[in-house]
C-alpha cells in the first residue's frame, strides 16, 4: 500500500486520528459494553444483596466476595498458555459466553448455596479471560489512543448504569430478583456475541530464546520479571496491601447495608447511582490523564481510594457514609480498571498477559483470604475494628506506592 493510501485510511474521531479498523473496534466495544451494563449492575452491585435477602450467612457472603479472587488464583497458568497460543480472543469469548449463562441458576433456584456455586463457577471462568483481555485490548487499540478509548467506552457504560441501578433496585423490590437475573444473563450473552465481531490486526509472535526455554512452571519466569523491574515490584507490593484492605472490607459493606442499616433495594440503588456517577466521571478523566501525564499520579488516586472507603464505613457507618463511600469506591475501581491495564501495557509491552496474570494471581490470594477472614471474624469482632484495619492496609499500600515511585524518576 502506498503511503498516501495509508494516510487517507485514517480518520479523525473525538479529536483522535485513527484507522478505520480501530474506529470499527471502538464502536463494537462501545455497543458490547452498553449491552453489558445490565449484567454489570446486577452481578457487581446487587447479586450479594440478593443472596443476603435470600438468607445467605456471613460466611456465604464472604465466599461471594472472595469468588472473583478464587478464579484469578490460576491466572498465571492461563496467561502462559495464552501467550503461547498467540491468539487471546477465544480465551475471552468462550469463558464469558458460558459464564454469563450461569446467572440463570440463582434466577430459577433461589437458594444461597446456588448463589455461591454460580458465583464461584463464573469467576473461575473469568480467571481465564482476565489475562487474555489485557492482551486483546493491546491489539485492539494503539498505545497512544488506548487510555482515552477505554475511558470513553466505559463512560458510556457508566451513563447507562446510573438509571439501571435505580431500575434494578425498584424491579427487584417489586417482583424479586429472578427477573433482573434473567435479563442480565440474556444481555450478557448478547454483549459477548457482539464483542466477538471485533477484528484484530495481523500479529506476529516474537519468539525469543528465553520463551523457547521457558520453565514448565510459569511462575518462575513471572517472578524473574519482578526481580528485574523495581517499578513492577513496587506496584505489586502497593496493590497487594491496598487490595487486601479493600477485599477485607468488601463483604462488610454489603452486610452493613442490608442487615445493620436495613436499606431497601431502592436505597441501595441510590447508593449505586452515586457509585456509577463517580465511576463514569473517573473513566473520562482518568482516560484523559493516562494519555497525557505520568500514570503514577492516576494510580495513586486509585490506591488511596481503597484506604478512604473503609475508613468512612468504620468511623461513621451511616447512610451518608454509604453514599459517599460508594462514590469514592467508583473512583477507585475506575482507576484500577483502566489505569492498571495502561500501566502494564507501558511496563511490559508484548508481555501483557504474563504480567497481568501475575497481578491477578496476587489479587486471587488477597481476594480469597480477605473476605473469608472478615466475614468469619464479623461475629466476634466489631465491624468498626475490621474496617479500620482494612483502612490501615490501604494506607500502607498508598505509602508504599508513594515512596517507591517518588524517590526516583518513574520509567513509565
XYZ file of C-alpha atoms in Angstrom:
412
model
C 0.000 0.000 0.000
C 1.269 3.440 -0.881
C 1.975 5.918 1.958
C -0.748 8.294 0.724
C -3.276 5.434 0.747
C -2.376 4.653 4.327
C -2.793 8.275 5.297
C -6.178 8.526 3.612
C -7.439 5.471 5.507
C -7.044 7.354 8.780
C -9.832 9.499 10.177
C -10.352 11.967 12.992
C -12.809 10.851 15.696
C -13.252 12.619 19.050
C -10.135 14.613 18.265
C -8.036 11.448 17.757
C -6.574 10.247 14.438
C -7.238 6.530 13.975
C -7.575 3.882 11.302
C -10.925 2.605 10.069
C -10.299 -0.714 11.814
C -9.624 0.942 15.179
C -12.773 3.051 14.795
C -14.786 -0.077 13.962
C -13.439 -1.894 17.016
C -14.219 1.100 19.214
C -17.854 1.129 18.042
C -18.203 -2.613 18.626
C -16.579 -2.273 22.059
C -18.991 0.568 22.843
C -22.062 -1.414 21.810
C -20.958 -4.534 23.665
C -20.170 -2.535 26.805
C -23.572 -0.828 26.751
C -25.294 -4.226 26.491
C -23.051 -5.478 29.294
C -24.230 -2.650 31.564
C -27.254 -4.557 32.861
C -25.189 -7.651 33.614
C -22.615 -5.479 35.384
C -25.204 -3.750 37.566
C -26.924 -6.969 38.612
C -23.799 -9.040 39.254
C -21.486 -6.485 40.815
C -23.956 -4.264 42.637
C -26.984 -6.363 43.608
C -26.003 -10.025 43.463
C -24.611 -10.144 47.002
C -27.555 -8.166 48.374
C -29.941 -10.610 46.667
C -28.111 -13.539 48.292
C -28.291 -11.940 51.751
C -32.006 -11.316 51.284
C -32.412 -14.989 50.350
C -30.825 -15.983 53.676
C -27.080 -16.172 52.999
C -24.946 -16.438 56.147
C -21.999 -14.120 56.820
C -19.633 -16.906 55.742
C -21.515 -17.369 52.473
C -21.319 -13.602 51.937
C -17.571 -13.899 52.455
C -17.418 -16.643 49.825
C -19.361 -14.445 47.404
C -16.958 -11.571 47.989
C -13.991 -13.931 47.577
C -15.336 -15.568 44.397
C -13.722 -13.089 41.946
C -10.358 -13.749 43.542
C -10.649 -17.539 43.665
C -10.845 -17.701 39.893
C -7.785 -15.498 39.494
C -5.522 -17.767 41.542
C -4.839 -19.727 38.354
C -4.404 -16.728 36.047
C -0.609 -17.090 35.680
C -1.037 -20.569 34.265
C -3.705 -19.422 31.826
C -1.516 -16.414 30.955
C 1.330 -18.733 29.957
C -0.998 -20.730 27.681
C -2.468 -17.536 26.185
C 0.983 -16.177 25.404
C 1.962 -19.417 23.653
C -1.321 -19.554 21.689
C -0.717 -16.010 20.350
C -4.497 -15.520 19.938
C -6.213 -14.202 23.072
C -9.673 -13.812 21.537
C -11.066 -17.340 22.180
C -9.858 -17.118 25.780
C -12.058 -14.024 26.212
C -15.154 -15.029 24.240
C -15.766 -18.653 25.301
C -15.435 -18.248 29.117
C -17.592 -15.113 29.035
C -20.340 -16.758 26.980
C -20.550 -19.728 29.348
C -20.154 -17.651 32.498
C -22.924 -15.187 31.724
C -25.417 -18.020 31.305
C -24.683 -19.124 34.879
C -26.761 -16.230 36.247
C -29.816 -18.248 35.240
C -29.120 -20.729 38.059
C -29.970 -18.421 41.013
C -32.799 -16.939 38.941
C -34.587 -20.310 38.906
C -33.194 -21.808 42.131
C -33.178 -19.026 44.726
C -31.048 -20.662 47.422
C -27.947 -19.082 48.988
C -25.884 -22.170 48.100
C -26.864 -21.762 44.421
C -25.820 -18.090 44.509
C -22.426 -19.106 45.900
C -21.931 -22.004 43.453
C -22.867 -19.911 40.413
C -20.569 -17.081 41.513
C -17.602 -19.415 42.067
C -18.059 -21.135 38.689
C -18.450 -17.785 36.937
C -15.301 -16.349 38.487
C -13.259 -19.457 37.694
C -14.112 -18.788 34.052
C -13.205 -15.118 34.477
C -9.778 -16.227 35.662
C -9.234 -17.453 32.107
C -10.482 -14.347 30.315
C -8.868 -11.683 32.517
C -5.218 -12.038 31.353
C -6.440 -12.697 27.808
C -8.402 -9.434 27.821
C -5.239 -7.476 28.649
C -3.501 -8.964 25.616
C -6.598 -8.493 23.436
C -7.015 -4.787 24.201
C -3.352 -4.137 23.421
C -4.092 -5.335 19.866
C -7.485 -3.650 19.536
C -6.175 -0.111 20.128
C -2.817 1.621 19.506
C -0.934 2.684 22.625
C -1.351 6.434 22.068
C -5.176 6.155 21.936
C -5.806 3.245 24.288
C -6.384 5.141 27.527
C -8.891 7.569 26.021
C -10.781 4.940 24.016
C -11.104 2.627 27.032
C -12.208 5.601 29.093
C -14.817 6.817 26.585
C -16.320 3.335 26.218
C -16.622 2.983 29.965
C -18.095 6.458 30.345
C -20.929 5.426 28.027
C -21.389 2.232 30.015
C -21.446 4.201 33.261
C -24.082 6.623 31.931
C -26.372 3.683 31.202
C -25.690 2.035 34.563
C -26.855 5.067 36.544
C -30.569 4.679 35.688
C -30.185 0.896 35.567
C -29.063 0.857 39.207
C -32.307 2.557 40.235
C -34.437 0.423 37.898
C -32.944 -2.869 39.093
C -33.484 -1.820 42.709
C -37.127 -0.906 42.040
C -37.722 -4.017 39.910
C -36.293 -6.411 42.487
C -38.162 -4.708 45.355
C -41.442 -5.151 43.496
C -41.039 -8.611 41.943
C -37.966 -10.249 43.468
C -34.508 -10.896 41.979
C -35.373 -13.537 39.361
C -36.369 -11.085 36.609
C -33.236 -8.928 36.848
C -31.031 -12.043 36.956
C -32.604 -13.500 33.788
C -32.453 -10.179 31.941
C -28.816 -9.704 32.981
C -27.864 -13.146 31.695
C -29.505 -12.518 28.301
C -27.910 -9.070 27.955
C -24.525 -10.509 28.915
C -24.642 -13.229 26.250
C -25.736 -10.735 23.568
C -22.890 -8.456 24.634
C -20.164 -11.065 24.241
C -21.673 -12.131 20.918
C -21.296 -8.594 19.608
C -17.788 -8.262 21.056
C -16.797 -11.410 19.153
C -17.096 -9.438 15.892
C -14.046 -7.235 16.589
C -11.166 -7.568 14.117
C -7.562 -7.737 15.235
C -4.584 -6.758 13.074
C -2.076 -9.353 11.950
C 0.175 -10.147 14.894
C 3.485 -11.929 14.551
C 4.662 -13.594 17.717
C 8.083 -12.566 18.903
C 9.760 -15.877 19.608
C 12.606 -15.243 21.967
C 15.156 -17.824 23.126
C 14.025 -17.237 26.714
C 10.472 -18.098 25.740
C 11.523 -21.267 23.953
C 13.391 -22.442 27.042
C 10.603 -21.362 29.358
C 10.178 -23.364 32.528
C 7.193 -25.635 32.712
C 6.294 -23.778 35.878
C 5.288 -20.304 34.586
C 5.626 -18.552 37.948
C 9.430 -18.799 37.722
C 9.551 -16.514 34.693
C 6.945 -14.152 36.119
C 8.848 -13.693 39.359
C 12.003 -13.157 37.333
C 10.261 -10.204 35.670
C 9.519 -8.773 39.126
C 13.112 -9.115 40.317
C 14.411 -7.331 37.248
C 11.909 -4.448 37.376
C 11.784 -2.361 40.546
C 8.790 -0.332 39.348
C 6.785 -3.522 38.848
C 7.801 -4.818 42.283
C 6.680 -1.590 43.983
C 3.418 -1.639 42.058
C 2.660 -5.239 43.086
C 3.516 -4.588 46.750
C 1.362 -1.450 46.907
C -1.642 -3.015 45.184
C -1.354 -6.128 47.349
C -1.721 -4.127 50.578
C -4.380 -1.732 49.268
C -6.238 -4.508 47.500
C -6.194 -6.719 50.604
C -7.724 -3.890 52.630
C -10.412 -3.414 50.004
C -11.273 -7.116 49.908
C -11.196 -7.392 53.697
C -13.853 -4.675 53.862
C -15.882 -5.697 50.829
C -18.370 -8.183 52.381
C -18.806 -5.933 55.412
C -20.167 -3.144 53.197
C -22.979 -5.395 51.992
C -23.761 -6.786 55.452
C -23.906 -3.281 56.934
C -26.210 -2.062 54.164
C -28.657 -4.987 54.365
C -28.517 -6.237 57.978
C -27.352 -3.217 60.018
C -28.856 -0.221 58.206
C -31.680 -2.374 56.741
C -31.653 -0.491 53.449
C -34.248 -1.336 50.805
C -33.133 -2.255 47.287
C -34.192 1.223 46.131
C -31.963 2.834 48.794
C -29.134 0.540 47.728
C -29.922 1.628 44.176
C -29.407 5.296 45.106
C -26.004 4.385 46.559
C -25.167 2.604 43.300
C -26.170 5.723 41.366
C -23.504 7.611 43.342
C -21.046 4.815 42.542
C -21.741 4.835 38.811
C -21.736 8.635 38.577
C -18.259 8.756 40.107
C -17.204 5.751 38.015
C -18.087 7.311 34.668
C -16.613 10.701 35.543
C -13.404 8.987 36.608
C -13.288 6.860 33.451
C -13.434 10.049 31.396
C -10.882 11.946 33.484
C -8.528 9.010 34.043
C -8.552 8.109 30.348
C -7.556 11.688 29.542
C -4.842 11.707 32.236
C -3.342 8.344 31.250
C -2.586 9.515 27.712
C -1.143 12.877 28.797
C 0.649 12.758 32.174
C 2.747 10.335 34.209
C 0.474 7.412 35.073
C 1.751 7.230 38.665
C -0.431 10.203 39.635
C -3.561 8.491 38.357
C -2.715 5.204 40.061
C -2.014 6.971 43.355
C -5.583 8.323 43.438
C -6.974 4.845 42.815
C -4.878 3.189 45.506
C -5.723 5.887 48.078
C -9.445 5.490 47.355
C -9.305 1.947 48.741
C -7.950 3.344 52.018
C -10.623 6.026 52.369
C -13.785 3.939 51.840
C -13.387 1.506 54.786
C -12.421 4.459 56.974
C -15.752 6.140 56.148
C -17.740 2.998 56.958
C -15.693 2.252 60.086
C -15.839 5.723 61.637
C -19.371 6.787 60.622
C -21.314 3.823 59.211
C -24.381 5.909 58.332
C -26.381 6.032 55.083
C -24.473 9.225 54.198
C -21.233 7.261 54.608
C -22.672 4.573 52.316
C -23.450 7.154 49.602
C -20.047 8.856 49.928
C -18.208 5.536 50.175
C -19.894 4.250 47.027
C -18.808 7.356 45.115
C -15.179 7.037 46.240
C -15.276 3.305 45.518
C -16.333 4.206 41.975
C -13.277 6.452 41.637
C -11.003 3.668 42.855
C -12.456 0.932 40.684
C -12.403 3.038 37.506
C -8.715 3.760 38.006
C -7.887 0.157 38.870
C -9.770 -0.940 35.755
C -8.125 1.138 33.028
C -5.159 2.513 34.985
C -3.614 -0.842 35.802
C -4.155 -2.102 32.261
C -2.451 1.005 30.863
C 0.388 0.650 33.391
C 1.001 -2.959 32.355
C 0.905 -2.034 28.649
C 3.667 0.521 29.162
C 5.699 -1.514 31.617
C 5.805 -4.791 29.703
C 4.866 -4.373 26.026
C 4.398 -7.767 24.423
C 4.241 -9.488 27.818
C 0.904 -8.042 28.959
C -0.776 -11.383 29.622
C 2.190 -12.646 31.650
C 2.496 -9.576 33.904
C -1.249 -9.079 34.222
C -1.618 -12.765 35.097
C 0.806 -12.294 37.998
C -1.099 -9.237 39.201
C -4.339 -11.204 39.030
C -2.866 -14.168 40.896
C -1.877 -11.877 43.763
C -5.390 -10.466 43.696
C -6.569 -14.066 43.890
C -4.700 -14.664 47.131
C -5.672 -11.423 48.873
C -9.195 -11.516 47.487
C -9.749 -15.057 48.726
C -8.282 -14.610 52.195
C -9.628 -11.086 52.895
C -13.406 -11.599 52.534
C -13.453 -15.032 54.182
C -11.367 -13.709 57.090
C -13.513 -10.620 57.707
C -16.845 -12.426 57.333
C -15.674 -15.179 59.700
C -14.473 -12.653 62.295
C -17.559 -10.436 61.965
C -19.457 -12.455 64.592
C -16.755 -11.907 67.249
C -15.067 -8.634 66.225
C -16.937 -5.383 65.651
C -17.390 -4.133 62.113
C -15.682 -0.856 63.019
C -12.467 -2.556 64.126
C -12.315 -4.726 60.993
C -12.960 -1.728 58.750
C -10.260 0.394 60.398
C -7.790 -2.487 59.950
C -8.797 -2.598 56.281
C -8.230 1.156 56.002
C -4.767 0.845 57.573
C -3.840 -1.784 54.944
C -4.970 0.658 52.262
C -2.861 3.472 53.665
C 0.199 1.184 53.870
C -0.267 0.385 50.172
C -0.600 4.073 49.364
C 2.602 4.960 51.245
C 4.487 2.107 49.571
C 3.461 3.404 46.168
C 4.468 6.981 47.026
C 7.857 6.088 48.496
C 8.628 3.635 45.704
C 7.752 5.958 42.821
C 8.853 9.376 44.026
C 12.387 8.531 45.160
C 13.488 8.467 41.536
C 12.003 9.166 38.155
C 9.427 6.573 37.128
C 10.347 4.790 33.874
C 6.717 4.544 32.751
